[in-house]
Short mmCIF file of C-alpha atoms in Angstrom, two decimals:
data_model
loop_
_atom_site.label_atom_id
_atom_site.label_comp_id
_atom_site.label_asym_id
_atom_site.label_seq_id
_atom_site.Cartn_x
_atom_site.Cartn_y
_atom_site.Cartn_z
CA UNK A 326 125.19 110.50 240.42
CA UNK A 327 124.84 107.13 242.33
CA UNK A 328 124.85 103.61 241.10
CA UNK A 329 121.19 103.25 241.78
CA UNK A 330 120.48 105.70 238.90
CA UNK A 331 122.04 103.19 236.58
CA UNK A 332 119.89 100.44 237.69
CA UNK A 333 116.37 101.60 237.77
CA UNK A 334 114.81 104.26 235.54
CA UNK A 335 111.91 104.04 234.65
CA UNK A 336 102.79 126.02 239.49
CA UNK A 337 104.03 128.66 239.03
CA UNK A 338 101.58 130.50 236.95
CA UNK A 339 102.03 134.15 235.48
CA UNK A 340 98.99 136.25 234.75
CA UNK A 341 99.26 138.55 231.66
CA UNK A 342 97.11 141.02 230.04
CA UNK A 343 95.47 139.85 226.85
CA UNK A 344 96.70 142.65 224.53
CA UNK A 345 100.20 142.07 225.69
CA UNK A 346 99.93 138.38 225.09
CA UNK A 347 98.67 138.90 221.61
CA UNK A 348 101.46 141.26 220.49
CA UNK A 349 104.57 139.81 221.99
CA UNK A 350 105.47 137.19 219.53
CA UNK A 351 103.57 137.30 216.29
CA UNK A 352 103.78 140.15 213.54
CA UNK A 353 100.30 141.22 212.56
CA UNK A 354 101.14 140.61 208.88
CA UNK A 355 101.90 136.98 209.26
CA UNK A 356 99.91 135.05 206.57
CA UNK A 357 97.51 132.19 207.17
CA UNK A 358 99.67 129.17 206.38
CA UNK A 359 99.65 126.39 208.96
CA UNK A 360 101.48 128.62 211.47
CA UNK A 361 99.12 131.43 210.72
CA UNK A 362 96.18 129.26 211.34
CA UNK A 363 97.73 128.28 214.70
CA UNK A 364 98.13 131.94 215.58
CA UNK A 365 94.42 132.41 214.95
CA UNK A 366 93.54 129.47 217.14
CA UNK A 367 95.76 130.89 219.91
CA UNK A 368 94.05 134.25 219.63
CA UNK A 369 90.66 132.70 219.75
CA UNK A 370 91.62 130.59 222.80
CA UNK A 371 93.05 133.75 224.46
CA UNK A 372 89.73 135.69 223.95
CA UNK A 373 87.95 132.66 225.72
CA UNK A 374 90.60 132.30 228.46
CA UNK A 375 92.38 135.53 228.84
CA UNK A 376 94.42 134.49 231.91
CA UNK A 377 95.28 130.90 230.93
CA UNK A 378 96.85 131.13 227.50
CA UNK A 379 100.77 131.40 227.56
CA UNK A 380 103.22 132.55 224.92
CA UNK A 381 106.88 132.38 224.34
CA UNK A 382 108.95 134.65 226.63
CA UNK A 383 106.74 134.29 229.68
CA UNK A 384 107.51 132.59 232.75
CA UNK A 385 104.33 130.23 232.74
CA UNK A 386 105.27 129.23 229.06
CA UNK A 387 108.93 128.33 230.14
CA UNK A 388 107.83 126.52 233.32
CA UNK A 389 105.38 124.31 231.39
CA UNK A 390 108.20 123.24 228.89
CA UNK A 391 110.71 122.82 231.73
CA UNK A 392 108.37 120.42 233.48
CA UNK A 393 108.53 117.75 230.74
CA UNK A 394 110.58 114.77 231.67
CA UNK A 395 112.58 114.41 228.48
CA UNK A 396 114.91 116.95 226.77
CA UNK A 397 113.30 116.14 223.54
CA UNK A 398 109.71 117.38 224.69
CA UNK A 399 111.30 120.31 226.46
CA UNK A 400 112.90 121.50 223.34
CA UNK A 401 109.54 121.92 221.36
CA UNK A 402 108.11 125.33 221.04
CA UNK A 403 104.33 125.51 220.64
CA UNK A 404 102.79 128.70 219.34
CA UNK A 405 100.74 128.91 222.72
CA UNK A 406 100.04 126.86 225.69
CA UNK A 407 96.46 126.60 227.19
CA UNK A 408 96.11 125.70 230.85
CA UNK A 409 92.45 124.71 231.37
CA UNK A 410 91.24 124.75 234.94
CA UNK A 411 88.34 122.30 234.61
CA UNK A 412 86.32 120.02 232.33
CA UNK A 413 84.23 122.96 231.22
CA UNK A 414 87.37 124.79 229.92
CA UNK A 415 88.49 121.78 228.09
CA UNK A 416 85.04 121.48 226.49
CA UNK A 417 85.24 125.13 225.41
CA UNK A 418 88.74 124.79 224.11
CA UNK A 419 87.98 121.69 222.06
CA UNK A 420 84.86 123.37 220.55
CA UNK A 421 87.16 126.27 219.43
CA UNK A 422 89.90 124.00 218.03
CA UNK A 423 87.30 121.81 216.25
CA UNK A 424 85.55 124.74 214.63
CA UNK A 425 88.80 126.15 213.29
CA UNK A 426 90.24 122.81 212.12
CA UNK A 427 87.54 120.48 210.84
CA UNK A 428 84.98 122.43 208.82
CA UNK A 429 85.84 122.09 205.15
CA UNK A 430 89.20 120.51 205.92
CA UNK A 431 88.95 117.02 204.83
CA UNK A 432 92.69 116.14 204.20
CA UNK A 433 95.13 118.35 206.03
CA UNK A 434 95.37 119.92 209.62
CA UNK A 435 95.11 123.53 209.62
CA UNK A 436 96.55 123.68 213.13
CA UNK A 437 97.58 120.68 215.11
CA UNK A 438 97.58 120.50 218.94
CA UNK A 439 98.96 118.44 221.81
CA UNK A 440 97.34 117.20 224.95
CA UNK A 441 99.47 116.67 227.96
CA UNK A 442 99.10 115.24 231.44
CA UNK A 443 102.25 115.05 233.61
CA UNK A 444 104.52 115.07 230.47
CA UNK A 445 106.41 111.87 231.14
CA UNK A 446 106.36 110.33 227.58
CA UNK A 447 109.98 110.38 226.24
CA UNK A 448 109.81 111.10 222.55
CA UNK A 449 109.43 114.59 220.91
CA UNK A 450 105.88 115.23 219.97
CA UNK A 451 104.26 112.64 222.06
CA UNK A 452 102.58 115.35 224.34
CA UNK A 453 103.86 118.48 223.10
CA UNK A 454 104.26 120.17 219.66
CA UNK A 455 106.45 122.42 217.47
CA UNK A 456 104.17 125.43 216.58
CA UNK A 457 100.56 124.44 217.09
CA UNK A 458 98.81 124.51 220.55
CA UNK A 459 99.56 122.54 223.74
CA UNK A 460 96.82 121.87 226.07
CA UNK A 461 98.42 121.46 229.45
CA UNK A 462 96.10 119.60 231.84
CA UNK A 463 98.21 119.71 234.99
CA UNK A 464 95.79 122.12 236.78
CA UNK A 465 93.02 119.63 236.57
CA UNK A 466 94.44 117.34 239.33
CA UNK A 467 91.75 116.98 242.03
CA UNK A 468 91.73 113.70 243.95
CA UNK A 469 88.60 112.80 245.70
CA UNK A 470 87.49 109.39 247.32
CA UNK A 471 83.77 108.90 246.94
CA UNK A 472 81.48 108.58 249.96
CA UNK A 473 81.35 104.72 249.79
CA UNK A 474 85.22 104.54 249.75
CA UNK A 475 84.94 102.16 246.71
CA UNK A 476 86.21 104.53 244.03
CA UNK A 477 88.45 107.62 243.64
CA UNK A 478 87.90 110.38 241.12
CA UNK A 479 91.13 111.67 239.71
CA UNK A 480 91.75 114.71 237.47
CA UNK A 481 93.54 113.91 234.34
CA UNK A 482 96.43 116.28 235.07
CA UNK A 483 97.20 114.42 238.37
CA UNK A 484 100.43 112.53 239.03
CA UNK A 485 100.27 109.22 240.92
CA UNK A 486 101.87 110.89 243.93
CA UNK A 487 98.69 113.11 244.18
CA UNK A 488 96.56 109.93 244.18
CA UNK A 489 98.62 107.85 246.78
CA UNK A 490 98.82 110.89 249.14
CA UNK A 491 95.00 110.97 249.50
CA UNK A 492 94.59 107.17 249.48
CA UNK A 493 97.36 106.53 252.05
CA UNK A 494 95.69 108.93 254.52
CA UNK A 495 92.37 106.88 254.52
CA UNK A 496 93.88 103.33 254.39
CA UNK A 497 92.88 102.70 250.70
CA UNK A 498 94.98 101.55 247.75
CA UNK A 499 94.44 101.64 243.89
CA UNK A 500 96.10 100.05 241.01
CA UNK A 501 98.44 102.80 239.66
CA UNK A 502 101.81 103.89 238.59
CA UNK A 503 105.01 102.56 240.18
CA UNK A 504 106.99 106.00 239.88
CA UNK A 505 105.19 108.68 241.87
CA UNK A 506 105.67 111.48 239.32
CA UNK A 507 104.18 109.64 236.33
CA UNK A 508 100.90 111.06 235.07
CA UNK A 509 97.67 109.43 235.59
CA UNK A 510 96.12 109.98 232.23
CA UNK A 511 98.82 108.64 229.91
CA UNK A 512 99.44 105.68 232.01
CA UNK A 513 95.81 104.56 232.15
CA UNK A 514 94.91 105.14 228.53
CA UNK A 515 98.03 103.23 227.48
CA UNK A 516 97.01 100.14 229.68
CA UNK A 517 99.12 100.74 232.78
CA UNK A 518 101.25 98.27 234.89
CA UNK A 519 101.14 98.54 238.59
CA UNK A 520 102.30 96.53 241.78
CA UNK A 521 98.71 95.27 241.85
CA UNK A 522 98.62 94.03 238.23
CA UNK A 523 98.74 90.19 239.23
CA UNK A 524 95.72 90.76 241.52
CA UNK A 525 93.73 93.35 239.46
CA UNK A 526 95.13 93.39 235.99
CA UNK A 527 96.16 96.37 233.96
CA UNK A 528 95.36 99.77 235.62
CA UNK A 529 92.89 100.48 232.82
CA UNK A 530 90.95 97.36 233.93
CA UNK A 531 90.19 99.06 237.17
CA UNK A 532 88.48 102.22 235.70
CA UNK A 533 84.82 102.36 236.59
CA UNK A 534 84.13 105.49 234.41
CA UNK A 535 85.98 107.92 232.07
CA UNK A 536 84.70 111.52 231.83
CA UNK A 537 85.55 112.49 228.28
CA UNK A 538 85.28 115.66 226.12
CA UNK A 539 84.62 114.56 222.54
CA UNK A 540 85.60 116.39 219.42
CA UNK A 541 82.20 118.19 219.38
CA UNK A 542 82.97 119.54 222.81
CA UNK A 543 80.29 117.32 224.34
CA UNK A 544 81.09 115.95 227.88
CA UNK A 545 80.20 112.35 228.12
CA UNK A 546 80.79 109.44 230.51
CA UNK A 547 82.03 106.01 229.37
CA UNK A 548 81.25 103.14 231.69
CA UNK A 549 79.42 99.69 231.70
CA UNK A 550 76.09 101.57 231.03
CA UNK A 551 76.91 104.70 229.13
CA UNK A 552 79.05 104.31 226.07
CA UNK A 553 80.58 101.00 226.92
CA UNK A 554 82.23 100.87 223.59
CA UNK A 555 84.13 104.05 224.36
CA UNK A 556 84.85 102.59 227.92
CA UNK A 557 86.50 99.57 226.44
CA UNK A 558 88.43 101.59 223.70
CA UNK A 559 89.88 103.97 226.20
CA UNK A 560 91.45 100.96 228.03
CA UNK A 561 94.62 101.05 225.91
CA UNK A 562 93.36 102.89 222.99
CA UNK A 563 95.27 106.13 224.06
CA UNK A 564 94.36 109.64 222.88
CA UNK A 565 92.34 108.62 219.66
CA UNK A 566 88.71 109.40 220.93
CA UNK A 567 88.68 112.61 222.98
CA UNK A 568 90.23 114.29 226.03
CA UNK A 569 89.70 112.42 229.15
CA UNK A 570 89.32 114.85 232.07
CA UNK A 571 88.46 112.40 234.93
CA UNK A 572 89.09 108.86 235.87
CA UNK A 573 86.89 107.13 238.41
CA UNK A 574 89.11 104.23 239.61
CA UNK A 575 88.31 101.39 241.95
CA UNK A 576 89.80 101.42 245.28
CA UNK A 577 90.36 98.64 247.98
CA UNK A 578 91.46 98.53 251.59
CA UNK A 579 95.27 98.77 251.87
CA UNK A 580 97.72 98.90 254.68
CA UNK A 581 101.42 98.83 254.38
CA UNK A 582 103.25 97.01 251.77
CA UNK A 583 106.81 95.54 251.78
CA UNK A 584 108.87 96.92 248.99
CA UNK A 585 112.15 98.64 247.74
CA UNK A 586 115.06 97.68 245.64
CA UNK A 587 117.96 95.27 246.05
CA UNK A 588 121.06 95.93 244.11
CA UNK A 589 123.47 93.15 243.18
CA UNK A 590 126.71 92.83 241.37
CA UNK A 591 126.63 91.97 237.62
CA UNK A 592 128.25 88.50 238.14
CA UNK A 593 124.91 87.36 239.56
CA UNK A 594 123.13 87.45 236.20
CA UNK A 595 122.79 83.62 235.74
CA UNK A 596 121.00 83.54 239.40
CA UNK A 597 118.97 86.54 238.41
CA UNK A 598 117.44 85.24 235.20
CA UNK A 599 116.89 81.82 236.72
CA UNK A 600 114.91 83.33 239.62
CA UNK A 601 113.01 85.60 237.19
CA UNK A 602 111.91 82.76 234.85
CA UNK A 603 110.84 80.69 237.74
CA UNK A 604 108.77 83.41 239.41
CA UNK A 605 107.10 84.19 236.09
CA UNK A 606 106.17 80.52 235.46
CA UNK A 607 104.73 79.77 238.66
CA UNK A 608 101.56 77.71 238.29
CA UNK A 609 100.27 78.97 241.77
CA UNK A 610 101.39 82.56 241.01
CA UNK A 611 101.32 84.71 244.23
CA UNK A 612 99.20 87.76 243.22
CA UNK A 613 100.49 89.85 246.00
CA UNK A 614 103.96 89.69 244.49
CA UNK A 615 105.38 92.13 241.85
CA UNK A 616 108.86 92.70 240.60
CA UNK A 617 111.09 94.24 237.93
CA UNK A 618 114.53 92.75 237.10
CA UNK A 619 116.87 95.38 235.60
CA UNK A 620 120.38 95.33 234.42
CA UNK A 621 121.77 98.96 234.48
CA UNK A 622 125.01 100.55 233.01
CA UNK A 623 126.09 103.94 234.40
CA UNK A 624 128.44 105.59 232.01
CA UNK A 625 129.97 107.86 234.61
CA UNK A 626 131.61 104.83 236.38
CA UNK A 627 131.65 102.49 233.35
CA UNK A 628 130.12 99.67 235.17
CA UNK A 629 126.95 97.30 235.22
CA UNK A 630 124.88 96.31 238.14
CA UNK A 631 121.58 94.45 238.77
CA UNK A 632 118.53 95.96 240.41
CA UNK A 633 115.48 94.04 241.62
CA UNK A 634 112.52 96.30 242.42
CA UNK A 635 110.43 94.01 244.65
CA UNK A 636 106.97 94.58 246.22
CA UNK A 637 104.69 92.46 248.25
CA UNK A 638 101.33 94.19 248.56
CA UNK A 639 100.58 92.72 252.06
CA UNK A 640 102.11 93.66 255.40
CA UNK A 641 104.57 90.84 255.19
CA UNK A 642 108.42 91.01 255.40
CA UNK A 643 110.49 88.90 252.97
CA UNK A 644 107.72 86.53 251.88
CA UNK A 645 108.78 83.12 250.52
CA UNK A 646 107.94 84.01 246.91
CA UNK A 647 110.39 86.76 246.74
CA UNK A 648 113.27 85.01 248.52
CA UNK A 649 114.95 83.61 245.35
CA UNK A 650 115.68 87.23 244.68
CA UNK A 651 116.48 88.54 248.27
CA UNK A 652 118.77 85.58 248.77
CA UNK A 653 121.09 86.43 245.84
CA UNK A 654 124.39 87.60 247.09
CA UNK A 655 126.36 89.79 247.12
CA UNK A 656 124.27 92.86 247.50
CA UNK A 657 125.45 96.43 246.76
CA UNK A 658 122.40 98.02 248.68
CA UNK A 659 119.14 97.06 249.91
CA UNK A 660 116.19 99.50 250.45
CA UNK A 661 113.39 96.90 251.37
CA UNK A 662 111.04 98.01 254.07
CA UNK A 663 107.52 98.02 255.14
CA UNK A 664 105.80 101.33 254.06
CA UNK A 665 103.08 102.90 252.01
CA UNK A 666 102.61 103.50 248.33
CA UNK A 667 103.59 107.00 248.56
CA UNK A 668 106.97 106.21 249.98
CA UNK A 669 107.66 103.15 247.77
CA UNK A 670 106.79 104.99 244.63
CA UNK A 671 108.85 108.12 245.45
CA UNK A 672 111.95 106.07 245.78
CA UNK A 673 112.03 105.38 242.05
CA UNK A 674 111.77 109.17 241.15
CA UNK A 675 115.40 109.70 242.25
CA UNK A 676 116.72 107.31 239.48
CA UNK A 677 114.72 109.06 236.55
CA UNK A 678 116.08 112.62 236.38
CA UNK A 679 114.46 115.38 234.40
CA UNK A 680 116.16 117.17 231.41
CA UNK A 681 118.14 114.37 229.80
CA UNK A 682 117.49 112.98 226.36
CA UNK A 683 115.41 109.73 226.57
CA UNK A 684 114.61 106.72 224.71
CA UNK A 685 112.04 103.83 225.43
CA UNK A 686 112.10 100.79 223.15
CA UNK A 687 110.00 97.67 223.92
CA UNK A 688 109.57 93.97 223.06
CA UNK A 689 107.70 91.02 224.34
CA UNK A 690 109.31 87.60 224.57
CA UNK A 691 108.55 84.13 225.91
CA UNK A 692 109.91 83.17 229.39
CA UNK A 693 113.17 81.41 229.20
CA UNK A 694 116.25 82.01 231.37
CA UNK A 695 118.89 81.30 229.00
CA UNK A 696 117.27 83.55 226.34
CA UNK A 697 117.15 86.46 228.89
CA UNK A 698 120.90 85.97 229.78
CA UNK A 699 121.65 86.06 225.95
CA UNK A 700 119.57 89.31 225.59
CA UNK A 701 121.72 90.94 228.47
CA UNK A 702 124.98 89.59 226.71
CA UNK A 703 123.84 91.18 223.43
CA UNK A 704 123.08 94.51 225.22
CA UNK A 705 126.52 94.54 226.84
CA UNK A 706 128.28 93.76 223.61
CA UNK A 707 126.39 96.35 221.65
CA UNK A 708 126.72 99.06 224.25
CA UNK A 709 130.44 98.51 224.75
CA UNK A 710 131.11 98.72 221.13
CA UNK A 711 128.69 101.57 220.08
CA UNK A 712 127.80 104.16 222.82
CA UNK A 713 129.39 103.38 226.31
CA UNK A 714 131.16 106.63 226.30
CA UNK A 715 128.33 108.85 225.58
CA UNK A 716 128.15 111.71 228.14
CA UNK A 717 125.43 111.29 230.74
CA UNK A 718 124.74 107.68 229.69
CA UNK A 719 122.31 105.76 231.97
CA UNK A 720 121.28 102.46 230.27
CA UNK A 721 118.75 100.08 231.62
CA UNK A 722 117.49 96.78 230.25
CA UNK A 723 114.30 95.65 232.29
CA UNK A 724 112.44 92.43 232.31
CA UNK A 725 108.99 92.36 233.78
CA UNK A 726 106.83 89.25 234.28
CA UNK A 727 103.65 89.23 232.25
CA UNK A 728 101.78 86.07 233.60
CA UNK A 729 98.22 85.07 232.71
CA UNK A 730 96.98 86.33 236.07
CA UNK A 731 97.50 89.88 234.73
CA UNK A 732 95.99 89.39 231.43
CA UNK A 733 92.87 87.55 232.44
CA UNK A 734 91.25 90.59 234.05
CA UNK A 735 90.91 92.40 230.83
CA UNK A 736 90.91 89.76 228.00
CA UNK A 737 87.89 89.67 225.91
CA UNK A 738 87.03 85.95 226.84
CA UNK A 739 87.47 86.53 230.54
CA UNK A 740 85.55 89.73 230.43
CA UNK A 741 82.49 88.44 228.66
CA UNK A 742 79.51 88.13 231.10
CA UNK A 743 78.81 84.59 232.13
CA UNK A 744 82.56 83.59 231.40
CA UNK A 745 83.93 81.27 234.13
CA UNK A 746 86.88 83.67 234.45
CA UNK A 747 84.75 86.64 234.87
CA UNK A 748 84.28 87.46 238.61
CA UNK A 749 83.11 91.07 238.09
CA UNK A 750 80.04 91.83 236.01
CA UNK A 751 81.11 95.49 235.89
CA UNK A 752 84.08 94.60 233.79
CA UNK A 753 84.61 95.19 230.00
CA UNK A 754 87.56 93.89 227.89
CA UNK A 755 90.44 96.27 227.42
CA UNK A 756 91.73 97.07 224.03
CA UNK A 757 95.20 95.39 224.55
CA UNK A 758 94.36 92.24 222.60
CA UNK A 759 96.23 89.90 225.10
CA UNK A 760 95.01 86.38 225.74
CA UNK A 761 95.86 84.48 228.86
CA UNK A 762 96.11 81.27 226.80
CA UNK A 763 99.51 82.58 225.46
CA UNK A 764 101.05 81.60 228.89
CA UNK A 765 103.68 83.66 230.78
CA UNK A 766 105.41 86.29 228.75
CA UNK A 767 108.28 88.75 229.40
CA UNK A 768 107.79 92.49 228.92
CA UNK A 769 111.22 93.80 228.03
CA UNK A 770 112.31 97.44 227.96
CA UNK A 771 115.32 99.34 227.07
CA UNK A 772 115.49 102.84 228.76
CA UNK A 773 118.30 104.94 227.73
CA UNK A 774 119.21 108.44 228.99
CA UNK A 775 122.03 110.70 227.72
CA UNK A 776 123.01 114.32 227.58
CA UNK A 777 123.76 115.49 224.05
CA UNK A 778 121.67 115.49 220.74
CA UNK A 779 124.89 114.62 218.87
CA UNK A 780 124.62 111.15 220.22
CA UNK A 781 121.00 110.62 219.22
CA UNK A 782 121.80 108.78 216.02
CA UNK A 783 124.15 106.31 217.41
CA UNK A 784 122.19 105.46 220.50
CA UNK A 785 118.83 104.97 218.58
CA UNK A 786 120.62 102.87 215.98
CA UNK A 787 122.44 100.78 218.59
CA UNK A 788 119.34 100.17 220.69
CA UNK A 789 117.41 98.90 217.56
CA UNK A 790 120.39 96.63 216.87
CA UNK A 791 120.07 95.07 220.34
CA UNK A 792 116.33 94.17 219.65
CA UNK A 793 117.14 93.07 216.15
CA UNK A 794 119.66 90.54 217.43
CA UNK A 795 117.40 89.56 220.29
CA UNK A 796 114.41 89.06 217.95
CA UNK A 797 116.45 86.69 215.66
CA UNK A 798 117.48 84.64 218.58
CA UNK A 799 113.82 84.59 219.84
CA UNK A 800 112.60 83.40 216.44
CA UNK A 801 115.08 80.60 216.56
CA UNK A 802 113.97 79.55 220.13
CA UNK A 803 110.25 80.06 219.42
CA UNK A 804 110.06 82.90 221.97
CA UNK A 805 109.03 85.84 219.78
CA UNK A 806 105.74 87.50 220.83
CA UNK A 807 104.09 90.24 218.75
CA UNK A 808 102.58 92.38 221.60
CA UNK A 809 104.05 95.85 222.32
CA UNK A 810 103.20 97.67 225.44
CA UNK A 811 102.09 101.31 224.30
CA UNK A 812 103.47 103.11 227.25
CA UNK A 813 107.01 101.82 226.51
CA UNK A 814 106.94 102.03 222.73
CA UNK A 815 109.25 104.19 220.68
CA UNK A 816 107.66 106.59 218.10
CA UNK A 817 108.49 104.32 215.13
CA UNK A 818 106.80 101.30 216.93
CA UNK A 819 103.25 100.35 216.31
CA UNK A 820 101.79 99.10 219.65
CA UNK A 821 98.07 99.41 218.53
CA UNK A 822 98.71 97.24 215.47
CA UNK A 823 100.18 94.60 217.94
CA UNK A 824 96.71 94.42 219.71
CA UNK A 825 95.51 92.32 216.68
CA UNK A 826 93.07 92.92 213.91
CA UNK A 827 89.80 92.32 215.90
CA UNK A 828 90.84 94.95 218.60
CA UNK A 829 92.08 97.53 215.98
CA UNK A 830 88.75 97.18 214.16
CA UNK A 831 86.94 97.84 217.40
CA UNK A 832 89.09 100.85 218.07
CA UNK A 833 88.49 102.32 214.62
CA UNK A 834 84.80 101.79 214.97
CA UNK A 835 84.90 103.83 218.26
CA UNK A 836 86.90 106.53 216.57
CA UNK A 837 84.43 106.76 213.67
CA UNK A 838 81.51 106.94 216.05
CA UNK A 839 82.86 109.45 218.71
CA UNK A 840 85.19 111.43 216.55
CA UNK A 841 83.33 111.27 213.06
CA UNK A 842 85.49 114.24 211.50
CA UNK A 843 88.77 112.83 212.60
CA UNK A 844 89.98 115.67 214.89
CA UNK A 845 92.03 113.42 217.18
CA UNK A 846 93.40 111.46 214.18
CA UNK A 847 94.45 114.49 211.96
CA UNK A 848 94.97 117.33 214.43
CA UNK A 849 96.63 115.53 217.30
CA UNK A 850 99.86 113.89 215.94
CA UNK A 851 101.12 112.91 219.36
CA UNK A 852 100.61 109.16 220.35
CA UNK A 853 99.81 106.37 218.22
CA UNK A 854 97.08 106.84 215.53
CA UNK A 855 94.50 104.39 214.31
CA UNK A 856 94.44 105.53 210.61
CA UNK A 857 97.47 105.99 208.31
CA UNK A 858 98.66 109.57 208.00
CA UNK A 859 95.83 110.81 210.27
CA UNK A 860 93.27 109.19 208.04
CA UNK A 861 90.84 111.23 205.83
CA UNK A 862 87.18 111.19 206.62
CA UNK A 863 86.66 108.78 203.68
CA UNK A 864 89.28 106.40 205.04
CA UNK A 865 87.65 106.39 208.41
#
């Protein structure tokens, strides 16, 4: 394992006869408790999709589980896995699951199910399920640029590598993930940060249209004309409204970009936080520039280093706006080059290995260099005392700029037709609840990888202690901010509540309208829900 891994983290299909699939795992006498109901669901799906429902002890089932990024998700065992091939398959599957699990069932879930795209969410149950049914969307991954070249249609099971490969070939770009193997679906419905965020906002702000399968099985479009309330809700509202099967995303002409990672020694921390805070606070923010400032600890060698992931989205080498970072010495390594999106985003895959245990834990703070240095010092003290020797440990503390130039594209004020900030009439506010009036903020993330379940409790506790101490200091300095980025949130965090009351009420209204029986509240436990305990119909 190389030092870069400590600095920046962020198929095969087997065909089986239906009768064999039905008999290989479940005894015929099993009663209809929750597991029994799920078996009935699996058998109903198997009748509808005889070649695309997989059970334990088959290669396709095992391949699906091994393809999850985190060990926690890999270790779950659904009763069956469905691999839909197109939107019509998803519609048929949701009709079956809805029929089995909503009629006459007002308080409890008869059979729960999970919906996965690329499977890059870290916590157990986020996109997989123990028992129940997992819908594996990875076969729905077509990427097609429309005839005008202004949008690209992307299947919900695609990864960003699939998207960039197509766009690079025709000289186009799109706001999207910064790690090539991250999934399209989860990133967008959680908001989505990209290298183009300062210029175009969150990735969700660039969606022209969502194709969605509702709880009834109906396939609808959500855009500026059709179902605009659902369009807005899906921009950060996650999996609470239906199954998105296609995203129509805006594109733009794009040549080479300048990007890569510069690795520095840990004694450069004071220069790093000073450069970061100045970059984030610029009044004339250069919207071509994007960066992530990361402090990484690699347990294998017992050492810290600093990594700056730097990107300039024009064909310009070492632009002035990024020189405060490129000038910091000494450097351990430097991968900066002119290249395309496929190449730049593929670099980051190497530092996020599959099969380890994973934790994301996020915060948002005000922009102050001394505070950021103190957060690093808190992390160093806590890690050294509590979990530095955990086998396989890779720890990263990342700071990302969140200037007003990102927020303005999707804020409710800026997106209202007629607003002086609104330059695109085909824009709706996202669900994230951020306001550009807050000023520059810092999106902070702890990413921790380790090998053994025995270390789970110690690492989870210590990571939360780091934020607890940082929060206390932020309160003293007036730098505490409430917003939580959903795609970085841990299972016990509540990012949707952090969007604010107005946004949450709009999301709940969309849920009541498009999922009136609460299928995606009660029967899809993964992700972050809008109603307590899944919400009964009366509560909704």
